[in-house]
C-alpha atoms as a PDB file:
ATOM      1  CA  MET A   1      91.747 -87.270  15.383  1.00  0.00           C
ATOM      2  CA  ASN A   2      88.244 -87.055  15.257  1.00  0.00           C
ATOM      3  CA  HIS A   3      86.629 -85.487  12.245  1.00  0.00           C
ATOM      4  CA  TYR A   4      83.259 -83.858  13.345  1.00  0.00           C
ATOM      5  CA  LEU A   5      83.357 -80.655  11.187  1.00  0.00           C
ATOM      6  CA  THR A   6      80.134 -78.873  12.322  1.00  0.00           C
ATOM      7  CA  LEU A   7      78.476 -77.914  15.515  1.00  0.00           C
ATOM      8  CA  ALA A   8      75.647 -80.561  14.294  1.00  0.00           C
ATOM      9  CA  GLU A   9      78.360 -83.379  14.066  1.00  0.00           C
ATOM     10  CA  ARG A  10      79.700 -82.254  17.509  1.00  0.00           C
ATOM     11  CA  LEU A  11      76.345 -82.212  19.087  1.00  0.00           C
ATOM     12  CA  GLN A  12      75.295 -85.552  17.712  1.00  0.00           C
ATOM     13  CA  ASN A  13      78.635 -87.303  18.801  1.00  0.00           C
ATOM     14  CA  SER A  14      78.406 -85.888  22.303  1.00  0.00           C
ATOM     15  CA  MET A  15      74.641 -87.040  22.636  1.00  0.00           C
ATOM     16  CA  VAL A  16      75.465 -90.253  21.646  1.00  0.00           C
ATOM     17  CA  LYS A  17      78.481 -90.528  24.299  1.00  0.00           C
ATOM     18  CA  ALA A  18      76.105 -88.983  26.924  1.00  0.00           C
ATOM     19  CA  ASP A  19      73.566 -91.554  25.709  1.00  0.00           C
ATOM     20  CA  LEU A  20      70.802 -88.851  25.428  1.00  0.00           C
ATOM     21  CA  SER A  21      68.114 -88.635  22.999  1.00  0.00           C
ATOM     22  CA  GLN A  22      66.911 -85.359  21.634  1.00  0.00           C
ATOM     23  CA  GLN A  23      64.004 -85.412  23.939  1.00  0.00           C
ATOM     24  CA  LYS A  24      65.948 -86.239  26.991  1.00  0.00           C
ATOM     25  CA  LEU A  25      68.349 -83.403  26.123  1.00  0.00           C
ATOM     26  CA  ALA A  26      65.639 -81.048  25.544  1.00  0.00           C
ATOM     27  CA  GLU A  27      63.933 -81.681  28.739  1.00  0.00           C
ATOM     28  CA  LYS A  28      67.403 -81.257  30.706  1.00  0.00           C
ATOM     29  CA  VAL A  29      67.855 -77.823  29.138  1.00  0.00           C
ATOM     30  CA  ASN A  30      64.332 -76.885  29.241  1.00  0.00           C
ATOM     31  CA  ILE A  31      63.983 -76.197  25.646  1.00  0.00           C
ATOM     32  CA  SER A  32      61.787 -77.993  22.805  1.00  0.00           C
ATOM     33  CA  GLN A  33      62.935 -81.000  21.150  1.00  0.00           C
ATOM     34  CA  GLN A  34      62.418 -79.077  17.878  1.00  0.00           C
ATOM     35  CA  ALA A  35      65.149 -76.751  18.827  1.00  0.00           C
ATOM     36  CA  ILE A  36      67.508 -79.721  19.402  1.00  0.00           C
ATOM     37  CA  GLY A  37      66.466 -80.967  15.891  1.00  0.00           C
ATOM     38  CA  LYS A  38      67.148 -77.690  14.363  1.00  0.00           C
ATOM     39  CA  MET A  39      70.727 -77.838  15.678  1.00  0.00           C
ATOM     40  CA  LEU A  40      71.198 -81.361  14.413  1.00  0.00           C
ATOM     41  CA  ILE A  41      70.258 -80.675  11.019  1.00  0.00           C
ATOM     42  CA  GLY A  42      72.361 -77.465  11.035  1.00  0.00           C
ATOM     43  CA  GLU A  43      69.462 -75.088  10.766  1.00  0.00           C
ATOM     44  CA  THR A  44      70.645 -73.407  14.029  1.00  0.00           C
ATOM     45  CA  ARG A  45      74.293 -72.626  14.133  1.00  0.00           C
ATOM     46  CA  ASN A  46      74.342 -70.034  17.059  1.00  0.00           C
ATOM     47  CA  PRO A  47      72.191 -71.673  19.784  1.00  0.00           C
ATOM     48  CA  ARG A  48      71.356 -69.394  22.924  1.00  0.00           C
ATOM     49  CA  ASN A  49      71.311 -72.263  25.204  1.00  0.00           C
ATOM     50  CA  LEU A  50      74.826 -73.735  24.070  1.00  0.00           C
ATOM     51  CA  VAL A  51      76.501 -73.488  27.563  1.00  0.00           C
ATOM     52  CA  GLU A  52      73.561 -75.249  29.227  1.00  0.00           C
ATOM     53  CA  ILE A  53      73.725 -77.901  26.537  1.00  0.00           C
ATOM     54  CA  ALA A  54      77.426 -78.268  26.857  1.00  0.00           C
ATOM     55  CA  ASN A  55      77.175 -78.636  30.650  1.00  0.00           C
ATOM     56  CA  VAL A  56      74.420 -81.311  30.265  1.00  0.00           C
ATOM     57  CA  LEU A  57      76.607 -83.343  27.879  1.00  0.00           C
ATOM     58  CA  GLY A  58      79.681 -82.792  29.975  1.00  0.00           C
ATOM     59  CA  VAL A  59      81.771 -81.107  27.278  1.00  0.00           C
ATOM     60  CA  ASN A  60      83.646 -77.875  26.826  1.00  0.00           C
ATOM     61  CA  PRO A  61      81.123 -75.459  25.589  1.00  0.00           C
ATOM     62  CA  VAL A  62      84.135 -73.771  23.522  1.00  0.00           C
ATOM     63  CA  TRP A  63      84.942 -76.763  21.781  1.00  0.00           C
ATOM     64  CA  LEU A  64      81.180 -77.546  21.256  1.00  0.00           C
ATOM     65  CA  LYS A  65      80.654 -74.189  19.578  1.00  0.00           C
ATOM     66  CA  THR A  66      83.954 -73.675  17.683  1.00  0.00           C
ATOM     67  CA  GLY A  67      85.699 -76.858  17.472  1.00  0.00           C
ATOM     68  CA  ILE A  68      88.696 -75.229  19.305  1.00  0.00           C
ATOM     69  CA  GLY A  69      90.158 -76.934  22.022  1.00  0.00           C
ATOM     70  CA  SER A  70      89.402 -80.170  23.867  1.00  0.00           C
ATOM     71  CA  PRO A  71      85.987 -81.597  24.178  1.00  0.00           C
ATOM     72  CA  GLU A  72      86.847 -82.419  27.848  1.00  0.00           C
ATOM     73  CA  VAL A  73      85.629 -79.895  30.401  1.00  0.00           C
ATOM     74  CA  LEU A  74      88.678 -78.000  31.663  1.00  0.00           C
ATOM     75  CA  ASN A  75      89.568 -77.302  35.352  1.00  0.00           C
ATOM     76  CA  SER A  76      90.880 -74.060  35.260  1.00  0.00           C
ATOM     77  CA  SER A  77      92.320 -74.368  38.842  1.00  0.00           C
ATOM     78  CA  GLN A  78      94.284 -77.268  37.639  1.00  0.00           C
ATOM     79  CA  ASP A  79      94.989 -76.801  33.914  1.00  0.00           C
ATOM     80  CA  SER A  80      95.249 -73.134  33.669  1.00  0.00           C
ATOM     81  CA  PHE A  81      96.409 -71.829  37.122  1.00  0.00           C
ATOM     82  CA  GLU A  82      99.096 -73.561  39.373  1.00  0.00           C
ATOM     83  CA  ASN A  83     101.259 -72.257  42.039  1.00  0.00           C
ATOM     84  CA  GLY A  84     100.796 -68.704  41.044  1.00  0.00           C
ATOM     85  CA  VAL A  85     101.630 -69.454  37.308  1.00  0.00           C
ATOM     86  CA  ILE A  86      98.977 -69.250  34.462  1.00  0.00           C
ATOM     87  CA  ARG A  87      99.609 -71.639  31.596  1.00  0.00           C
ATOM     88  CA  VAL A  88      98.341 -70.722  28.143  1.00  0.00           C
ATOM     89  CA  SER A  89      97.537 -73.434  25.653  1.00  0.00           C
ATOM     90  CA  VAL A  90      99.302 -72.980  22.190  1.00  0.00           C
ATOM     91  CA  LEU A  91      97.006 -74.745  19.932  1.00  0.00           C
ATOM     92  CA  ASP A  92      97.753 -76.880  16.755  1.00  0.00           C
ATOM     93  CA  ILE A  93      95.938 -74.652  14.229  1.00  0.00           C
ATOM     94  CA  TYR A  94      96.530 -71.932  11.864  1.00  0.00           C
ATOM     95  CA  ALA A  95      94.300 -68.980  11.407  1.00  0.00           C
ATOM     96  CA  SER A  96      94.866 -67.609   7.807  1.00  0.00           C
ATOM     97  CA  ALA A  97      95.838 -64.057   7.101  1.00  0.00           C
ATOM     98  CA  GLY A  98      95.255 -64.864   3.219  1.00  0.00           C
ATOM     99  CA  ASP A  99      92.750 -66.707   1.317  1.00  0.00           C
ATOM    100  CA  GLY A 100      91.736 -69.138   4.194  1.00  0.00           C
ATOM    101  CA  GLU A 101      93.026 -71.997   5.808  1.00  0.00           C
ATOM    102  CA  LEU A 102      90.766 -75.162   5.121  1.00  0.00           C
ATOM    103  CA  ILE A 103      89.568 -76.756   8.234  1.00  0.00           C
ATOM    104  CA  THR A 104      90.164 -80.526   8.195  1.00  0.00           C
ATOM    105  CA  SER A 105      89.197 -81.428  11.842  1.00  0.00           C
ATOM    106  CA  ASP A 106      87.152 -79.713  14.362  1.00  0.00           C
ATOM    107  CA  PHE A 107      89.353 -81.128  17.184  1.00  0.00           C
ATOM    108  CA  VAL A 108      92.265 -79.003  17.718  1.00  0.00           C
ATOM    109  CA  GLU A 109      95.286 -80.246  19.874  1.00  0.00           C
ATOM    110  CA  GLU A 110      97.127 -78.449  22.498  1.00  0.00           C
ATOM    111  CA  ILE A 111     100.866 -78.643  21.367  1.00  0.00           C
ATOM    112  CA  THR A 112     102.372 -76.968  24.336  1.00  0.00           C
ATOM    113  CA  THR A 113     101.802 -74.328  27.036  1.00  0.00           C
ATOM    114  CA  ILE A 114     103.495 -71.083  27.699  1.00  0.00           C
ATOM    115  CA  SER A 115     103.793 -70.058  31.310  1.00  0.00           C
ATOM    116  CA  TYR A 116     103.177 -66.596  32.847  1.00  0.00           C
ATOM    117  CA  LYS A 117     103.196 -65.399  36.384  1.00  0.00           C
ATOM    118  CA  GLN A 118      99.702 -64.727  37.783  1.00  0.00           C
ATOM    119  CA  GLU A 119     100.569 -60.975  38.342  1.00  0.00           C
ATOM    120  CA  TYR A 120     101.901 -60.427  34.939  1.00  0.00           C
ATOM    121  CA  PHE A 121      98.936 -62.383  33.347  1.00  0.00           C
ATOM    122  CA  GLN A 122      96.477 -60.050  35.101  1.00  0.00           C
ATOM    123  CA  GLN A 123      98.200 -56.984  34.104  1.00  0.00           C
ATOM    124  CA  ILE A 124      97.904 -57.839  30.344  1.00  0.00           C
ATOM    125  CA  PHE A 125      94.397 -59.617  30.378  1.00  0.00           C
ATOM    126  CA  ASN A 126      92.875 -57.818  33.404  1.00  0.00           C
ATOM    127  CA  SER A 127      90.009 -59.879  34.475  1.00  0.00           C
ATOM    128  CA  ALA A 128      89.982 -62.472  31.550  1.00  0.00           C
ATOM    129  CA  ASN A 129      89.400 -66.182  32.434  1.00  0.00           C
ATOM    130  CA  ALA A 130      92.662 -67.885  31.793  1.00  0.00           C
ATOM    131  CA  GLU A 131      90.605 -70.963  30.739  1.00  0.00           C
ATOM    132  CA  PHE A 132      89.407 -69.329  27.522  1.00  0.00           C
ATOM    133  CA  ILE A 133      92.668 -67.552  26.635  1.00  0.00           C
ATOM    134  CA  LYS A 134      94.645 -69.318  23.764  1.00  0.00           C
ATOM    135  CA  LEU A 135      97.556 -68.868  21.410  1.00  0.00           C
ATOM    136  CA  ILE A 136      97.360 -69.756  17.697  1.00  0.00           C
ATOM    137  CA  ASN A 137      99.612 -69.095  14.700  1.00  0.00           C
ATOM    138  CA  VAL A 138      98.950 -66.555  11.942  1.00  0.00           C
ATOM    139  CA  LYS A 139      99.417 -67.879   8.329  1.00  0.00           C
ATOM    140  CA  GLY A 140      99.726 -65.623   5.240  1.00  0.00           C
ATOM    141  CA  ASP A 141     100.289 -61.760   4.955  1.00  0.00           C
ATOM    142  CA  SER A 142      96.934 -60.226   4.520  1.00  0.00           C
ATOM    143  CA  MET A 143      97.012 -58.824   8.024  1.00  0.00           C
ATOM    144  CA  SER A 144     100.612 -57.358   7.603  1.00  0.00           C
ATOM    145  CA  PRO A 145     101.906 -55.232   9.310  1.00  0.00           C
ATOM    146  CA  THR A 146      99.663 -55.621  11.986  1.00  0.00           C
ATOM    147  CA  PHE A 147     100.491 -59.525  12.136  1.00  0.00           C
ATOM    148  CA  GLU A 148     103.357 -61.281  10.141  1.00  0.00           C
ATOM    149  CA  SER A 149     103.137 -64.963   9.155  1.00  0.00           C
ATOM    150  CA  GLY A 150     104.225 -67.191  11.820  1.00  0.00           C
ATOM    151  CA  ASP A 151     103.237 -64.798  14.692  1.00  0.00           C
ATOM    152  CA  LEU A 152     101.380 -66.042  17.712  1.00  0.00           C
ATOM    153  CA  VAL A 153      98.114 -64.324  18.763  1.00  0.00           C
ATOM    154  CA  PHE A 154      96.414 -64.300  21.883  1.00  0.00           C
ATOM    155  CA  VAL A 155      92.666 -64.843  21.438  1.00  0.00           C
ATOM    156  CA  ASP A 156      89.850 -64.918  23.850  1.00  0.00           C
ATOM    157  CA  THR A 157      87.760 -68.017  22.899  1.00  0.00           C
ATOM    158  CA  SER A 158      84.879 -67.159  25.090  1.00  0.00           C
ATOM    159  CA  ILE A 159      83.970 -64.432  22.633  1.00  0.00           C
ATOM    160  CA  ASN A 160      81.724 -66.273  20.025  1.00  0.00           C
ATOM    161  CA  ARG A 161      79.664 -63.464  18.783  1.00  0.00           C
ATOM    162  CA  PHE A 162      80.484 -60.077  17.045  1.00  0.00           C
ATOM    163  CA  ASP A 163      81.748 -57.955  19.908  1.00  0.00           C
ATOM    164  CA  GLY A 164      82.148 -54.575  18.307  1.00  0.00           C
ATOM    165  CA  ASP A 165      84.845 -53.749  15.570  1.00  0.00           C
ATOM    166  CA  GLY A 166      88.131 -55.584  16.063  1.00  0.00           C
ATOM    167  CA  VAL A 167      90.190 -58.628  14.789  1.00  0.00           C
ATOM    168  CA  TYR A 168      88.597 -62.047  14.890  1.00  0.00           C
ATOM    169  CA  ILE A 169      89.249 -65.652  14.296  1.00  0.00           C
ATOM    170  CA  PHE A 170      86.248 -66.896  12.417  1.00  0.00           C
ATOM    171  CA  ASN A 171      84.949 -69.862  10.392  1.00  0.00           C
ATOM    172  CA  TYR A 172      83.607 -68.748   7.078  1.00  0.00           C
ATOM    173  CA  ASN A 173      82.684 -71.553   4.577  1.00  0.00           C
ATOM    174  CA  ASN A 174      84.846 -74.103   6.328  1.00  0.00           C
ATOM    175  CA  GLU A 175      87.678 -71.909   6.158  1.00  0.00           C
ATOM    176  CA  LEU A 176      89.414 -70.447   9.135  1.00  0.00           C
ATOM    177  CA  ARG A 177      90.512 -66.718   9.015  1.00  0.00           C
ATOM    178  CA  ILE A 178      91.937 -64.088  10.947  1.00  0.00           C
ATOM    179  CA  LYS A 179      90.626 -60.703   9.697  1.00  0.00           C
ATOM    180  CA  ARG A 180      89.180 -57.223  10.925  1.00  0.00           C
ATOM    181  CA  LEU A 181      85.636 -57.254  11.182  1.00  0.00           C
ATOM    182  CA  GLN A 182      83.609 -53.983  11.101  1.00  0.00           C
ATOM    183  CA  ARG A 183      79.781 -53.732  11.207  1.00  0.00           C
ATOM    184  CA  THR A 184      78.386 -51.387   8.808  1.00  0.00           C
ATOM    185  CA  GLY A 185      74.652 -51.241   8.202  1.00  0.00           C
ATOM    186  CA  GLU A 186      73.120 -54.534   7.700  1.00  0.00           C
ATOM    187  CA  GLN A 187      76.551 -56.176   6.675  1.00  0.00           C
ATOM    188  CA  LEU A 188      79.940 -57.117   8.255  1.00  0.00           C
ATOM    189  CA  LEU A 189      82.966 -55.699   6.506  1.00  0.00           C
ATOM    190  CA  VAL A 190      86.044 -58.360   6.100  1.00  0.00           C
ATOM    191  CA  ILE A 191      89.050 -56.073   6.243  1.00  0.00           C
ATOM    192  CA  SER A 192      92.738 -57.032   5.614  1.00  0.00           C
ATOM    193  CA  ASP A 193      95.271 -54.573   7.185  1.00  0.00           C
ATOM    194  CA  ASN A 194      97.575 -55.278   3.826  1.00  0.00           C
ATOM    195  CA  SER A 195      96.146 -52.843   1.403  1.00  0.00           C
ATOM    196  CA  LEU A 196      97.187 -55.446  -1.521  1.00  0.00           C
ATOM    197  CA  TYR A 197      94.054 -57.402  -0.409  1.00  0.00           C
ATOM    198  CA  ARG A 198      90.594 -56.270  -1.178  1.00  0.00           C
ATOM    199  CA  GLU A 199      87.890 -55.914   1.497  1.00  0.00           C
ATOM    200  CA  TRP A 200      84.688 -58.029   1.209  1.00  0.00           C
ATOM    201  CA  SER A 201      81.479 -58.212   2.975  1.00  0.00           C
ATOM    202  CA  ILE A 202      79.196 -60.681   4.646  1.00  0.00           C
ATOM    203  CA  THR A 203      75.637 -59.805   4.105  1.00  0.00           C
ATOM    204  CA  LYS A 204      72.706 -60.286   6.714  1.00  0.00           C
ATOM    205  CA  GLU A 205      71.377 -63.240   4.526  1.00  0.00           C
ATOM    206  CA  ASP A 206      74.886 -64.843   4.552  1.00  0.00           C
ATOM    207  CA  GLU A 207      75.971 -64.424   8.378  1.00  0.00           C
ATOM    208  CA  TYR A 208      74.546 -67.981   9.073  1.00  0.00           C
ATOM    209  CA  LYS A 209      77.765 -69.207   7.201  1.00  0.00           C
ATOM    210  CA  LEU A 210      79.913 -67.313   9.734  1.00  0.00           C
ATOM    211  CA  VAL A 211      80.951 -68.866  13.062  1.00  0.00           C
ATOM    212  CA  ILE A 212      83.036 -66.495  15.160  1.00  0.00           C
ATOM    213  CA  CYS A 213      85.515 -68.538  17.314  1.00  0.00           C
ATOM    214  CA  ALA A 214      87.509 -65.805  19.111  1.00  0.00           C
ATOM    215  CA  LYS A 215      88.455 -62.119  19.333  1.00  0.00           C
ATOM    216  CA  VAL A 216      92.180 -61.479  19.125  1.00  0.00           C
ATOM    217  CA  LEU A 217      93.584 -59.559  22.167  1.00  0.00           C
ATOM    218  CA  TYR A 218      97.303 -59.121  21.544  1.00  0.00           C
ATOM    219  CA  SER A 219      99.978 -60.742  19.307  1.00  0.00           C
ATOM    220  CA  GLN A 220     103.523 -61.835  19.849  1.00  0.00           C
ATOM    221  CA  SER A 221     106.201 -61.737  17.092  1.00  0.00           C
ATOM    222  CA  GLN A 222     108.065 -64.795  15.963  1.00  0.00           C
ATOM    223  CA  LYS A 223     110.443 -62.709  13.544  1.00  0.00           C
ATOM    224  CA  LEU A 224     114.013 -63.754  13.973  1.00  0.00           C
ATOM    225  CA  LYS A 225     116.296 -60.664  13.650  1.00  0.00           C
ATOM    226  CA  LYS A 226     119.989 -60.854  13.346  1.00  0.00           C
ATOM    227  CA  PHE A 227     122.343 -58.494  15.189  1.00  0.00           C
ATOM    228  CA  GLY A 228     126.033 -58.020  14.266  1.00  0.00           C
END
């Protein structure tokens, strides 16, 4: 398993594999070499040209941005959609509904897939691109009763910026969390649905520490109930 924990490290590794210098990559993306340099030293964490950079490097833009999923470019027609069936990847990662799940690797493996009929998938997710819909586990009780520990949540990994109030998967100080984010003035409130946990805030000055990985769309309970 690879251990490239930051965008800078993922970018550096991808550039080496693609045999591209800072200058060559900058020319292909039509940005300055200085812009690439800032990404490589960790000064820029949310580059505007990330998709273009990923395309030039031949890597999955979601992986390059967040570390979630595979570095390889997915072929959605083969990997997510086949014979009228949509296959959603279940990723080997936990999003903490607690004090934070330490990220020990940025390469998250697919452990299985769950198949849905195309019509059913479209009824649930409308026009969402199946390539970016993933399933991950929730760990902890801070989002109870909305999510319980062990529940699966459907997330849209194409959403990598604050996209209005909602529940997000995000990396803050190298800890992966699932929390409700709410914009209030110049700061983001981080809210746990469990009243036993206090809300806290991320100031404008500290937002550089925040990397939004996905937005939560739905959840699927894994609670075992006994009858009789």
